[in-house]
């Protein structure tokens, strides 16, 4: 069976009250337990993932997101089979998605509540 490499991208903090701080690591940890699967998280905010004691690889490389320098990631995450973006309206995610599209890497966007009517009413002009 071939190796599947998945790179998750999302904001992650130490605020345990945040749903993202629980749901993203739980999903990545579950996927990393699947045979022949390499899974990692690229943190898109300024959190240092080393402080979070995660059971899977996690990185915070702003240049990867902003400039598309995916080659800065360790193997095998330099050439993922799939990238999963968590959350919406994060400019760094957009920049990275544009780069992924140029190099032919498929990606998914998981809105995580960002598409609710209430969320859409917040900062309408910016969105």
Short mmCIF file of N, CA and C in Angstrom, two decimals:
data_model
loop_
_atom_site.label_atom_id
_atom_site.label_comp_id
_atom_site.label_asym_id
_atom_site.label_seq_id
_atom_site.Cartn_x
_atom_site.Cartn_y
_atom_site.Cartn_z
N UNK A 1 0.83 -1.18 0.00
CA UNK A 1 0.00 0.00 0.00
C UNK A 1 0.88 1.25 0.00
N UNK A 2 0.50 2.25 -0.79
CA UNK A 2 1.27 3.49 -0.88
C UNK A 2 1.10 4.35 0.36
N UNK A 3 2.10 5.14 0.62
CA UNK A 3 2.08 6.08 1.73
C UNK A 3 1.21 7.29 1.37
N UNK A 4 0.33 7.72 2.26
CA UNK A 4 -0.51 8.91 2.09
C UNK A 4 0.02 9.99 3.02
N UNK A 5 0.27 11.19 2.47
CA UNK A 5 0.79 12.30 3.27
C UNK A 5 -0.24 13.42 3.28
N UNK A 6 -0.67 13.78 4.49
CA UNK A 6 -1.66 14.83 4.69
C UNK A 6 -1.06 15.93 5.54
N UNK A 7 -1.19 17.16 5.08
CA UNK A 7 -0.73 18.32 5.83
C UNK A 7 -1.95 19.15 6.20
N UNK A 8 -2.18 19.31 7.49
CA UNK A 8 -3.26 20.16 7.98
C UNK A 8 -2.69 21.55 8.24
N UNK A 9 -3.49 22.58 7.96
CA UNK A 9 -3.08 23.96 8.19
C UNK A 9 -4.18 24.64 8.98
N UNK A 10 -3.83 25.20 10.14
CA UNK A 10 -4.86 25.86 10.93
C UNK A 10 -4.30 26.64 12.09
N UNK A 11 -5.11 27.57 12.59
CA UNK A 11 -4.70 28.31 13.79
C UNK A 11 -4.88 27.42 15.01
N UNK A 12 -3.94 27.48 15.90
CA UNK A 12 -4.00 26.63 17.08
C UNK A 12 -3.39 27.40 18.24
N UNK A 13 -4.10 27.45 19.33
CA UNK A 13 -3.59 28.16 20.49
C UNK A 13 -3.66 27.30 21.73
N UNK A 14 -3.30 27.91 22.84
CA UNK A 14 -3.33 27.19 24.10
C UNK A 14 -4.65 27.36 24.82
N UNK A 15 -5.59 28.09 24.23
CA UNK A 15 -6.90 28.30 24.82
C UNK A 15 -7.72 27.03 24.66
N UNK A 16 -7.85 26.28 25.73
CA UNK A 16 -8.57 25.01 25.68
C UNK A 16 -10.07 25.22 25.49
N UNK A 17 -10.57 26.46 25.67
CA UNK A 17 -11.98 26.73 25.46
C UNK A 17 -12.30 26.87 23.97
N UNK A 18 -11.29 27.05 23.16
CA UNK A 18 -11.47 27.17 21.71
C UNK A 18 -11.72 25.79 21.13
N UNK A 19 -12.75 25.67 20.32
CA UNK A 19 -13.04 24.39 19.68
C UNK A 19 -11.93 23.92 18.77
N UNK A 20 -11.26 24.87 18.11
CA UNK A 20 -10.18 24.51 17.20
C UNK A 20 -9.01 23.86 17.93
N UNK A 21 -8.75 24.30 19.15
CA UNK A 21 -7.63 23.77 19.93
C UNK A 21 -7.85 22.32 20.33
N UNK A 22 -9.10 21.88 20.27
CA UNK A 22 -9.42 20.48 20.58
C UNK A 22 -9.65 19.68 19.31
N UNK A 23 -10.46 20.21 18.40
CA UNK A 23 -10.88 19.42 17.24
C UNK A 23 -9.75 19.18 16.23
N UNK A 24 -8.93 20.19 15.97
CA UNK A 24 -7.85 20.00 14.99
C UNK A 24 -6.84 18.96 15.48
N UNK A 25 -6.28 19.10 16.69
CA UNK A 25 -5.33 18.07 17.14
C UNK A 25 -5.96 16.68 17.23
N UNK A 26 -7.23 16.60 17.59
CA UNK A 26 -7.88 15.29 17.68
C UNK A 26 -7.98 14.63 16.31
N UNK A 27 -8.33 15.40 15.29
CA UNK A 27 -8.42 14.86 13.94
C UNK A 27 -7.04 14.43 13.43
N UNK A 28 -6.05 15.29 13.62
CA UNK A 28 -4.70 14.97 13.14
C UNK A 28 -4.15 13.74 13.86
N UNK A 29 -4.37 13.65 15.16
CA UNK A 29 -3.90 12.49 15.92
C UNK A 29 -4.58 11.21 15.45
N UNK A 30 -5.88 11.28 15.19
CA UNK A 30 -6.60 10.09 14.72
C UNK A 30 -6.09 9.66 13.34
N UNK A 31 -5.88 10.61 12.45
CA UNK A 31 -5.38 10.25 11.12
C UNK A 31 -3.95 9.71 11.19
N UNK A 32 -3.15 10.22 12.11
CA UNK A 32 -1.77 9.77 12.19
C UNK A 32 -1.66 8.33 12.69
N UNK A 33 -2.72 7.81 13.28
CA UNK A 33 -2.70 6.43 13.76
C UNK A 33 -3.05 5.43 12.66
N UNK A 34 -3.43 5.92 11.49
CA UNK A 34 -3.78 5.04 10.37
C UNK A 34 -2.50 4.56 9.69
N UNK A 35 -2.43 3.27 9.42
CA UNK A 35 -1.24 2.71 8.76
C UNK A 35 -0.98 3.39 7.42
N UNK A 36 0.29 3.50 7.08
CA UNK A 36 0.74 4.07 5.80
C UNK A 36 0.27 5.51 5.59
N UNK A 37 0.13 6.25 6.68
CA UNK A 37 -0.29 7.64 6.60
C UNK A 37 0.65 8.51 7.42
N UNK A 38 1.17 9.56 6.79
CA UNK A 38 1.97 10.56 7.49
C UNK A 38 1.13 11.82 7.57
N UNK A 39 0.96 12.33 8.78
CA UNK A 39 0.10 13.50 8.99
C UNK A 39 0.83 14.49 9.88
N UNK A 40 0.70 15.78 9.52
CA UNK A 40 1.32 16.83 10.32
C UNK A 40 0.42 18.06 10.30
N UNK A 41 0.73 18.99 11.19
CA UNK A 41 -0.01 20.24 11.30
C UNK A 41 0.94 21.41 11.10
N UNK A 42 0.56 22.30 10.19
CA UNK A 42 1.26 23.56 10.00
C UNK A 42 0.42 24.63 10.68
N UNK A 43 0.92 25.17 11.78
CA UNK A 43 0.18 26.15 12.58
C UNK A 43 0.26 27.50 11.89
N UNK A 44 -0.91 28.11 11.66
CA UNK A 44 -0.94 29.35 10.87
C UNK A 44 -1.04 30.62 11.72
N UNK A 45 -0.99 30.49 13.01
CA UNK A 45 -0.89 31.70 13.84
C UNK A 45 0.46 31.67 14.53
N UNK A 46 0.66 32.55 15.46
CA UNK A 46 2.00 32.69 16.04
C UNK A 46 2.28 31.73 17.19
N UNK A 47 1.40 30.78 17.42
CA UNK A 47 1.64 29.82 18.50
C UNK A 47 2.84 28.94 18.20
N UNK A 48 3.56 28.60 19.23
CA UNK A 48 4.69 27.69 19.11
C UNK A 48 4.17 26.28 19.40
N UNK A 49 4.06 25.44 18.37
CA UNK A 49 3.47 24.11 18.59
C UNK A 49 4.27 23.23 19.54
N UNK A 50 5.54 23.54 19.76
CA UNK A 50 6.33 22.73 20.69
C UNK A 50 5.79 22.82 22.11
N UNK A 51 5.12 23.91 22.44
CA UNK A 51 4.57 24.10 23.79
C UNK A 51 3.26 23.34 23.99
N UNK A 52 2.69 22.80 22.92
CA UNK A 52 1.38 22.16 23.00
C UNK A 52 1.44 20.67 23.28
N UNK A 53 2.63 20.08 23.30
CA UNK A 53 2.81 18.65 23.59
C UNK A 53 1.92 17.77 22.72
N UNK A 54 2.03 17.92 21.43
CA UNK A 54 1.23 17.16 20.49
C UNK A 54 1.89 15.81 20.19
N UNK A 55 1.09 14.83 19.81
CA UNK A 55 1.61 13.49 19.55
C UNK A 55 1.97 13.27 18.08
N UNK A 56 2.02 14.34 17.31
CA UNK A 56 2.30 14.26 15.88
C UNK A 56 3.16 15.46 15.50
N UNK A 57 3.78 15.44 14.33
CA UNK A 57 4.61 16.58 13.92
C UNK A 57 3.78 17.85 13.72
N UNK A 58 4.28 18.95 14.23
CA UNK A 58 3.62 20.25 14.07
C UNK A 58 4.69 21.31 13.84
N UNK A 59 4.41 22.22 12.92
CA UNK A 59 5.37 23.24 12.52
C UNK A 59 4.74 24.61 12.53
N UNK A 60 5.57 25.63 12.69
CA UNK A 60 5.13 27.01 12.55
C UNK A 60 6.18 27.71 11.69
N UNK A 61 5.97 27.65 10.39
CA UNK A 61 6.89 28.26 9.43
C UNK A 61 6.13 29.32 8.64
N UNK A 62 6.12 30.58 9.09
CA UNK A 62 5.36 31.62 8.39
C UNK A 62 5.74 31.78 6.92
N UNK A 63 7.01 31.53 6.58
CA UNK A 63 7.43 31.69 5.18
C UNK A 63 6.77 30.66 4.27
N UNK A 64 6.44 29.50 4.81
CA UNK A 64 5.76 28.48 4.01
C UNK A 64 4.39 29.01 3.59
N UNK A 65 3.66 29.58 4.54
CA UNK A 65 2.33 30.09 4.23
C UNK A 65 2.38 31.34 3.37
N UNK A 66 3.18 32.30 3.76
CA UNK A 66 3.18 33.59 3.08
C UNK A 66 3.80 33.54 1.69
N UNK A 67 4.89 32.80 1.56
CA UNK A 67 5.62 32.78 0.30
C UNK A 67 5.55 31.44 -0.44
N UNK A 68 4.79 30.49 0.10
CA UNK A 68 4.66 29.19 -0.56
C UNK A 68 5.90 28.34 -0.52
N UNK A 69 6.78 28.57 0.43
CA UNK A 69 8.05 27.83 0.51
C UNK A 69 7.84 26.47 1.17
N UNK A 70 7.05 25.65 0.52
CA UNK A 70 6.72 24.33 1.07
C UNK A 70 7.95 23.44 1.20
N UNK A 71 8.99 23.73 0.41
CA UNK A 71 10.23 22.97 0.49
C UNK A 71 10.95 23.14 1.81
N UNK A 72 10.56 24.13 2.62
CA UNK A 72 11.17 24.33 3.93
C UNK A 72 10.67 23.31 4.95
N UNK A 73 9.58 22.64 4.65
CA UNK A 73 9.06 21.62 5.56
C UNK A 73 9.90 20.36 5.47
N UNK A 74 9.95 19.58 6.54
CA UNK A 74 10.69 18.32 6.48
C UNK A 74 9.94 17.30 5.61
N UNK A 75 10.67 16.32 5.12
CA UNK A 75 10.06 15.22 4.37
C UNK A 75 9.15 14.44 5.31
N UNK A 76 8.07 13.90 4.86
CA UNK A 76 7.52 13.87 3.52
C UNK A 76 6.53 15.01 3.25
N UNK A 77 6.50 16.00 4.13
CA UNK A 77 5.48 17.04 4.05
C UNK A 77 5.77 18.13 3.02
N UNK A 78 6.91 18.02 2.36
CA UNK A 78 7.24 18.95 1.27
C UNK A 78 6.38 18.68 0.04
N UNK A 79 5.91 17.45 -0.07
CA UNK A 79 5.08 17.05 -1.22
C UNK A 79 3.86 16.28 -0.71
N UNK A 80 2.94 16.97 -0.03
CA UNK A 80 1.78 16.25 0.51
C UNK A 80 0.82 15.81 -0.59
N UNK A 81 0.08 14.75 -0.31
CA UNK A 81 -0.95 14.29 -1.23
C UNK A 81 -2.21 15.15 -1.09
N UNK A 82 -2.39 15.72 0.09
CA UNK A 82 -3.57 16.53 0.37
C UNK A 82 -3.24 17.54 1.46
N UNK A 83 -3.75 18.76 1.32
CA UNK A 83 -3.64 19.77 2.37
C UNK A 83 -5.06 20.10 2.83
N UNK A 84 -5.24 20.16 4.14
CA UNK A 84 -6.55 20.47 4.71
C UNK A 84 -6.44 21.77 5.49
N UNK A 85 -7.15 22.79 5.01
CA UNK A 85 -7.18 24.09 5.70
C UNK A 85 -8.34 24.10 6.69
N UNK A 86 -8.05 24.53 7.91
CA UNK A 86 -9.08 24.65 8.94
C UNK A 86 -9.32 26.13 9.18
N UNK A 87 -10.56 26.53 9.09
CA UNK A 87 -11.00 27.91 9.32
C UNK A 87 -11.01 28.67 8.00
N UNK A 88 -11.69 29.77 8.00
CA UNK A 88 -11.82 30.60 6.80
C UNK A 88 -11.35 32.01 7.09
N UNK A 89 -11.19 32.78 6.04
CA UNK A 89 -10.83 34.20 6.12
C UNK A 89 -9.48 34.45 6.80
N UNK A 90 -8.54 33.59 6.57
CA UNK A 90 -7.18 33.79 7.07
C UNK A 90 -6.31 34.07 5.85
N UNK A 91 -5.81 35.30 5.71
CA UNK A 91 -5.04 35.65 4.51
C UNK A 91 -3.87 34.70 4.22
N UNK A 92 -3.19 34.22 5.24
CA UNK A 92 -2.06 33.30 5.01
C UNK A 92 -2.53 32.00 4.36
N UNK A 93 -3.74 31.57 4.70
CA UNK A 93 -4.29 30.36 4.08
C UNK A 93 -4.52 30.60 2.59
N UNK A 94 -5.03 31.76 2.25
CA UNK A 94 -5.27 32.09 0.85
C UNK A 94 -3.96 32.08 0.06
N UNK A 95 -2.94 32.70 0.60
CA UNK A 95 -1.65 32.77 -0.10
C UNK A 95 -1.09 31.35 -0.33
N UNK A 96 -1.19 30.52 0.67
CA UNK A 96 -0.67 29.16 0.56
C UNK A 96 -1.52 28.34 -0.42
N UNK A 97 -2.83 28.52 -0.38
CA UNK A 97 -3.72 27.80 -1.31
C UNK A 97 -3.41 28.16 -2.76
N UNK A 98 -3.13 29.43 -3.01
CA UNK A 98 -2.77 29.85 -4.38
C UNK A 98 -1.49 29.15 -4.84
N UNK A 99 -0.53 29.04 -3.94
CA UNK A 99 0.72 28.34 -4.29
C UNK A 99 0.44 26.86 -4.55
N UNK A 100 -0.36 26.24 -3.69
CA UNK A 100 -0.68 24.82 -3.88
C UNK A 100 -1.37 24.58 -5.21
N UNK A 101 -2.26 25.49 -5.57
CA UNK A 101 -2.95 25.35 -6.86
C UNK A 101 -1.95 25.41 -8.02
N UNK A 102 -0.97 26.32 -7.92
CA UNK A 102 0.04 26.45 -8.98
C UNK A 102 0.87 25.18 -9.15
N UNK A 103 1.16 24.50 -8.03
CA UNK A 103 2.01 23.31 -8.11
C UNK A 103 1.20 22.01 -8.18
N UNK A 104 -0.12 22.13 -8.21
CA UNK A 104 -0.97 20.96 -8.42
C UNK A 104 -1.24 20.10 -7.20
N UNK A 105 -1.15 20.66 -6.00
CA UNK A 105 -1.45 19.90 -4.78
C UNK A 105 -2.91 20.16 -4.41
N UNK A 106 -3.73 19.11 -4.30
CA UNK A 106 -5.13 19.32 -3.94
C UNK A 106 -5.29 19.74 -2.48
N UNK A 107 -6.34 20.53 -2.22
CA UNK A 107 -6.60 20.95 -0.85
C UNK A 107 -8.10 21.02 -0.59
N UNK A 108 -8.44 20.94 0.68
CA UNK A 108 -9.81 21.08 1.18
C UNK A 108 -9.86 22.25 2.14
N UNK A 109 -11.01 22.88 2.24
CA UNK A 109 -11.21 23.95 3.22
C UNK A 109 -12.34 23.52 4.15
N UNK A 110 -12.05 23.45 5.44
CA UNK A 110 -13.04 23.10 6.45
C UNK A 110 -13.39 24.39 7.18
N UNK A 111 -14.59 24.95 6.97
CA UNK A 111 -14.89 26.28 7.51
C UNK A 111 -14.95 26.37 9.03
N UNK A 112 -15.23 25.30 9.74
CA UNK A 112 -15.25 25.32 11.21
C UNK A 112 -16.17 26.39 11.78
N UNK A 113 -17.37 26.51 11.25
CA UNK A 113 -18.34 27.48 11.77
C UNK A 113 -18.26 28.84 11.13
N UNK A 114 -17.26 29.09 10.31
CA UNK A 114 -17.09 30.39 9.68
C UNK A 114 -18.15 30.72 8.64
N UNK A 115 -18.95 29.75 8.27
CA UNK A 115 -19.96 29.98 7.25
C UNK A 115 -21.36 30.17 7.84
N UNK A 116 -21.49 30.20 9.15
CA UNK A 116 -22.81 30.43 9.74
C UNK A 116 -23.27 31.86 9.48
N UNK A 117 -24.57 32.09 9.52
CA UNK A 117 -25.12 33.42 9.28
C UNK A 117 -24.54 34.43 10.28
N UNK A 118 -24.40 34.03 11.52
CA UNK A 118 -23.86 34.92 12.54
C UNK A 118 -22.41 35.29 12.25
N UNK A 119 -21.63 34.31 11.85
CA UNK A 119 -20.22 34.57 11.53
C UNK A 119 -20.10 35.46 10.30
N UNK A 120 -20.97 35.28 9.33
CA UNK A 120 -20.93 36.10 8.12
C UNK A 120 -21.29 37.56 8.41
N UNK A 121 -22.06 37.80 9.46
CA UNK A 121 -22.45 39.16 9.82
C UNK A 121 -21.34 39.93 10.52
N UNK A 122 -20.32 39.24 10.99
CA UNK A 122 -19.21 39.88 11.68
C UNK A 122 -18.19 40.34 10.63
N UNK A 123 -17.78 41.60 10.70
CA UNK A 123 -16.78 42.17 9.79
C UNK A 123 -17.13 41.92 8.32
N UNK A 124 -18.38 42.26 7.97
CA UNK A 124 -18.87 42.00 6.61
C UNK A 124 -18.00 42.63 5.54
N UNK A 125 -17.57 43.84 5.74
CA UNK A 125 -16.79 44.54 4.72
C UNK A 125 -15.47 43.82 4.46
N UNK A 126 -14.82 43.39 5.52
CA UNK A 126 -13.54 42.70 5.39
C UNK A 126 -13.69 41.39 4.60
N UNK A 127 -14.79 40.70 4.85
CA UNK A 127 -15.02 39.41 4.18
C UNK A 127 -15.40 39.63 2.75
#
